[in-house]
Short mmCIF file of C-alpha atoms in Angstrom, two decimals:
data_model
loop_
_atom_site.label_atom_id
_atom_site.label_comp_id
_atom_site.label_asym_id
_atom_site.label_seq_id
_atom_site.Cartn_x
_atom_site.Cartn_y
_atom_site.Cartn_z
CA UNK A 584 -86.86 290.06 245.37
CA UNK A 585 -83.85 292.20 244.62
CA UNK A 586 -81.65 293.48 247.43
CA UNK A 587 -81.81 297.05 246.08
CA UNK A 588 -85.26 298.57 245.53
CA UNK A 589 -86.17 300.52 242.40
CA UNK A 590 -89.54 301.67 241.06
CA UNK A 591 -90.63 299.30 238.28
CA UNK A 592 -91.40 302.10 235.86
CA UNK A 593 -90.78 305.76 235.08
CA UNK A 594 -91.77 308.00 232.21
CA UNK A 595 -91.26 311.42 230.74
CA UNK A 596 -91.65 313.44 227.59
CA UNK A 597 -88.78 314.51 225.33
CA UNK A 598 -86.74 317.28 226.91
CA UNK A 599 -87.95 316.58 230.43
CA UNK A 600 -85.83 315.60 233.42
CA UNK A 601 -86.57 312.29 235.09
CA UNK A 602 -85.11 310.65 238.16
CA UNK A 603 -84.94 307.00 239.16
CA UNK A 604 -84.42 306.04 242.79
CA UNK A 605 -82.54 303.12 244.30
CA UNK A 606 -82.90 302.18 247.95
CA UNK A 607 -80.57 299.88 249.85
CA UNK A 608 -79.06 299.42 253.29
CA UNK A 609 -76.02 300.08 255.44
CA UNK A 610 -74.20 297.07 254.00
CA UNK A 611 -74.40 298.23 250.39
CA UNK A 612 -75.33 301.77 249.33
CA UNK A 613 -74.42 303.46 252.61
CA UNK A 614 -70.94 301.96 252.74
CA UNK A 615 -70.07 301.50 249.07
CA UNK A 616 -70.47 303.45 245.88
CA UNK A 617 -73.46 303.06 243.57
CA UNK A 618 -73.35 302.24 239.90
CA UNK A 619 -75.98 302.44 237.20
CA UNK A 620 -76.48 300.38 234.07
CA UNK A 621 -78.60 301.01 230.99
CA UNK A 622 -79.99 297.99 229.17
CA UNK A 623 -81.55 298.36 225.75
CA UNK A 624 -83.87 295.53 224.59
CA UNK A 625 -81.99 292.38 223.70
CA UNK A 626 -78.58 293.72 224.69
CA UNK A 627 -76.18 293.40 227.58
CA UNK A 628 -76.18 296.02 230.33
CA UNK A 629 -73.99 299.04 229.66
CA UNK A 630 -72.25 300.90 232.48
CA UNK A 631 -73.75 304.38 232.69
CA UNK A 632 -72.57 305.77 236.05
CA UNK A 633 -69.91 304.44 238.42
CA UNK A 634 -68.70 305.56 241.85
CA UNK A 635 -72.02 307.37 242.51
CA UNK A 636 -71.54 310.13 239.93
CA UNK A 637 -68.79 309.33 237.44
CA UNK A 638 -69.51 308.82 233.77
CA UNK A 639 -67.49 306.45 231.60
CA UNK A 640 -66.09 307.92 228.43
CA UNK A 641 -68.81 308.39 225.84
CA UNK A 642 -71.75 308.72 228.24
CA UNK A 643 -73.49 312.08 227.74
CA UNK A 644 -73.50 314.54 230.62
CA UNK A 645 -77.30 314.42 230.52
CA UNK A 646 -76.88 311.43 232.82
CA UNK A 647 -75.93 312.08 236.43
CA UNK A 648 -75.97 310.17 239.68
CA UNK A 649 -76.08 310.94 243.38
CA UNK A 650 -76.02 309.06 246.66
CA UNK A 651 -77.07 309.92 250.18
CA UNK A 652 -77.25 307.52 253.10
CA UNK A 653 -78.91 304.31 252.01
CA UNK A 654 -80.39 305.76 248.82
CA UNK A 655 -79.17 306.78 245.40
CA UNK A 656 -80.69 308.28 242.30
CA UNK A 657 -80.08 308.54 238.60
CA UNK A 658 -81.14 311.70 236.81
CA UNK A 659 -81.61 312.06 233.08
CA UNK A 660 -82.05 315.57 231.75
CA UNK A 661 -83.09 316.57 228.25
CA UNK A 662 -84.84 313.23 227.81
CA UNK A 663 -84.50 311.69 224.37
CA UNK A 664 -86.34 308.83 222.69
CA UNK A 665 -83.18 306.74 222.64
CA UNK A 666 -83.10 306.86 226.45
CA UNK A 667 -86.03 304.43 226.52
CA UNK A 668 -84.50 301.41 228.24
CA UNK A 669 -84.27 299.49 231.50
CA UNK A 670 -82.04 301.00 234.18
CA UNK A 671 -80.41 299.05 237.02
CA UNK A 672 -78.56 300.22 240.10
CA UNK A 673 -75.79 298.07 241.56
CA UNK A 674 -73.53 298.18 244.59
CA UNK A 675 -71.05 296.02 246.43
CA UNK A 676 -72.59 294.46 249.51
CA UNK A 677 -70.32 293.93 252.53
CA UNK A 678 -72.59 291.28 254.07
CA UNK A 679 -72.83 289.25 250.88
CA UNK A 680 -69.23 290.06 249.94
CA UNK A 681 -70.49 290.36 246.39
CA UNK A 682 -72.59 292.44 244.05
CA UNK A 683 -76.27 293.28 244.49
CA UNK A 684 -78.60 294.81 241.93
CA UNK A 685 -81.89 296.64 241.86
CA UNK A 686 -84.88 295.05 240.17
CA UNK A 687 -84.70 297.52 237.31
CA UNK A 688 -86.75 300.50 236.18
CA UNK A 689 -88.33 300.57 232.74
CA UNK A 690 -88.13 304.11 231.38
CA UNK A 691 -90.71 305.08 228.78
CA UNK A 692 -90.33 308.22 226.69
CA UNK A 693 -93.86 309.38 225.90
CA UNK B 818 -60.24 296.40 223.32
CA UNK B 819 -61.06 293.36 225.42
CA UNK B 820 -64.13 291.37 224.40
CA UNK B 821 -65.99 288.58 226.16
CA UNK B 822 -67.93 285.79 224.49
CA UNK B 823 -70.14 283.33 226.32
CA UNK B 824 -70.84 279.88 224.94
CA UNK B 825 -73.02 277.04 226.15
CA UNK B 826 -75.55 274.35 225.23
CA UNK B 827 -78.67 276.52 225.07
CA UNK B 828 -81.08 273.82 226.23
CA UNK B 829 -80.63 271.73 229.37
CA UNK B 830 -82.89 269.16 231.01
CA UNK B 831 -84.07 269.58 234.60
CA UNK B 832 -81.72 268.10 237.24
CA UNK B 833 -78.76 268.20 234.85
CA UNK B 834 -75.62 270.34 235.07
CA UNK B 835 -75.13 273.22 232.66
CA UNK B 836 -71.62 274.31 231.69
CA UNK B 837 -70.88 277.72 230.23
CA UNK B 838 -67.60 279.22 229.07
CA UNK B 839 -66.52 282.84 228.72
CA UNK B 840 -63.68 283.40 226.28
CA UNK B 841 -61.61 286.54 226.71
CA UNK B 842 -60.14 288.11 223.58
CA UNK B 843 -58.12 291.26 223.05
CA UNK B 844 -56.59 291.08 226.50
CA UNK B 845 -55.24 288.77 229.18
CA UNK B 846 -57.32 287.03 231.80
CA UNK B 847 -54.58 287.80 234.30
CA UNK B 848 -54.98 290.09 237.36
CA UNK B 849 -58.75 290.49 237.09
CA UNK B 850 -61.74 289.19 238.99
CA UNK B 851 -64.20 287.73 236.46
CA UNK B 852 -67.92 287.54 237.20
CA UNK B 853 -70.95 285.60 236.06
CA UNK B 854 -74.33 287.36 236.20
CA UNK B 855 -77.69 286.08 235.05
CA UNK B 856 -81.04 287.57 234.07
CA UNK B 857 -84.24 285.49 233.99
CA UNK B 858 -86.72 286.43 231.25
CA UNK B 859 -88.34 289.76 232.02
CA UNK B 860 -86.55 290.04 235.36
CA UNK B 861 -83.57 291.78 236.92
CA UNK B 862 -79.89 290.95 237.22
CA UNK B 863 -78.45 288.48 239.71
CA UNK B 864 -74.75 288.17 240.51
CA UNK B 865 -73.72 284.50 240.54
CA UNK B 866 -70.08 284.75 241.58
CA UNK B 867 -66.56 285.67 240.59
CA UNK B 868 -63.18 284.08 240.12
CA UNK B 869 -59.71 285.58 240.27
CA UNK B 870 -57.22 284.48 237.63
CA UNK B 871 -55.33 282.78 240.47
CA UNK B 872 -58.36 280.56 241.03
CA UNK B 873 -59.88 282.05 244.18
CA UNK B 874 -63.66 282.27 244.06
CA UNK B 875 -66.67 283.82 245.77
CA UNK B 876 -70.25 282.73 245.15
CA UNK B 877 -73.67 284.19 245.85
CA UNK B 878 -74.91 282.29 248.94
CA UNK B 879 -78.26 281.71 247.22
CA UNK B 880 -76.52 279.55 244.58
CA UNK B 881 -73.35 278.49 246.36
CA UNK B 882 -74.29 274.84 246.81
CA UNK B 883 -74.81 274.39 243.06
CA UNK B 884 -72.17 276.67 241.49
CA UNK B 885 -68.59 276.08 240.48
CA UNK B 886 -66.53 278.69 238.64
CA UNK B 887 -63.14 277.76 237.25
CA UNK B 888 -60.46 279.43 235.15
CA UNK B 889 -58.08 278.20 232.47
CA UNK B 890 -55.40 280.83 231.97
CA UNK B 891 -53.76 278.85 229.15
CA UNK B 892 -56.96 279.14 227.12
CA UNK B 893 -57.79 282.64 228.38
CA UNK B 894 -61.23 281.59 229.47
CA UNK B 895 -63.25 280.91 232.58
CA UNK B 896 -66.25 278.68 233.11
CA UNK B 897 -69.45 278.27 235.09
CA UNK B 898 -71.03 275.00 236.12
CA UNK B 899 -74.52 275.05 237.64
CA UNK B 900 -75.84 271.73 238.88
CA UNK B 901 -79.33 270.35 239.54
CA UNK B 902 -80.93 272.96 237.31
CA UNK B 903 -84.65 273.71 237.35
CA UNK B 904 -86.90 275.96 235.29
CA UNK B 905 -86.00 278.79 237.68
CA UNK B 906 -82.46 278.70 236.25
CA UNK B 907 -83.72 279.65 232.79
CA UNK B 908 -81.99 282.93 232.06
CA UNK B 909 -79.52 284.86 229.96
CA UNK B 910 -76.09 284.29 231.48
CA UNK B 911 -73.50 287.06 231.17
CA UNK B 912 -69.81 287.09 231.93
CA UNK B 913 -68.25 290.42 232.89
CA UNK B 914 -64.97 292.11 233.81
CA UNK B 915 -64.46 295.00 236.25
CA UNK B 916 -63.10 298.43 235.37
CA UNK B 917 -59.79 297.76 237.06
CA UNK B 918 -57.74 294.74 237.96
CA UNK B 919 -56.71 293.65 241.42
CA UNK B 920 -60.01 293.87 243.28
CA UNK B 921 -63.55 292.50 242.96
CA UNK B 922 -64.95 295.82 244.26
CA UNK B 923 -64.65 297.61 240.93
CA UNK B 924 -67.88 297.62 238.96
CA UNK B 925 -68.12 295.54 235.80
CA UNK B 926 -67.76 297.64 232.68
CA UNK B 927 -67.07 294.98 230.06
CA UNK B 928 -69.83 292.46 229.43
CA UNK B 929 -70.32 289.62 227.02
CA UNK B 930 -73.38 289.57 224.81
CA UNK B 931 -74.93 286.85 226.96
CA UNK B 932 -75.96 283.27 226.29
CA UNK B 933 -79.47 281.95 226.83
CA UNK B 934 -79.94 278.84 228.93
CA UNK B 935 -83.36 277.21 228.83
CA UNK B 936 -84.16 274.44 231.27
CA UNK B 937 -86.82 272.17 229.84
CA UNK B 938 -87.48 268.50 229.36
#
């Protein structure tokens, strides 16, 4: 079981807006920033969002993140077929004194 | 542009120790906290631990008794040893570097391509 909780799957049609949730606790999401990774099949995770809502250079502004209390969410607007991937949330955990991840959400573009 | 490359044996027998190395190219291993993360087949990511270039380490408590991470600054690489492996340790093992140096709190934004470790007799 992962420390952070994500829905196992999500789906949408091209052009739609989808959101993926990530639930944690006071020792991780509530007290530290949340990050999101995108993982395409057979590849390493790619940083998509850091510090709750910041995008690394090259990440389209269709991707956005938010955090409130012990929960966070990733939103993808204008869904495209190439967005089909697994998405993971991650945060520093003060109790573990290390990194914790969500179990991942498989996004399907219908 | 810094790049990371994992290397290892691929196949390990149960109860043995697996050793993996992450070679850093295009940049220095200095000043950063370097992490190992693994992903079992079809499952999520698990942080294993990190090492500072100075040699200080922190391990995930769930693996602490079996993990050793070391660094060789002269070779610009760091290594992972996992002892007493079982089938549950079968996974893709990634090495990763955080966005900024000087703290382990920065999220990892540079990842190796991963190396597969299969535990089987």
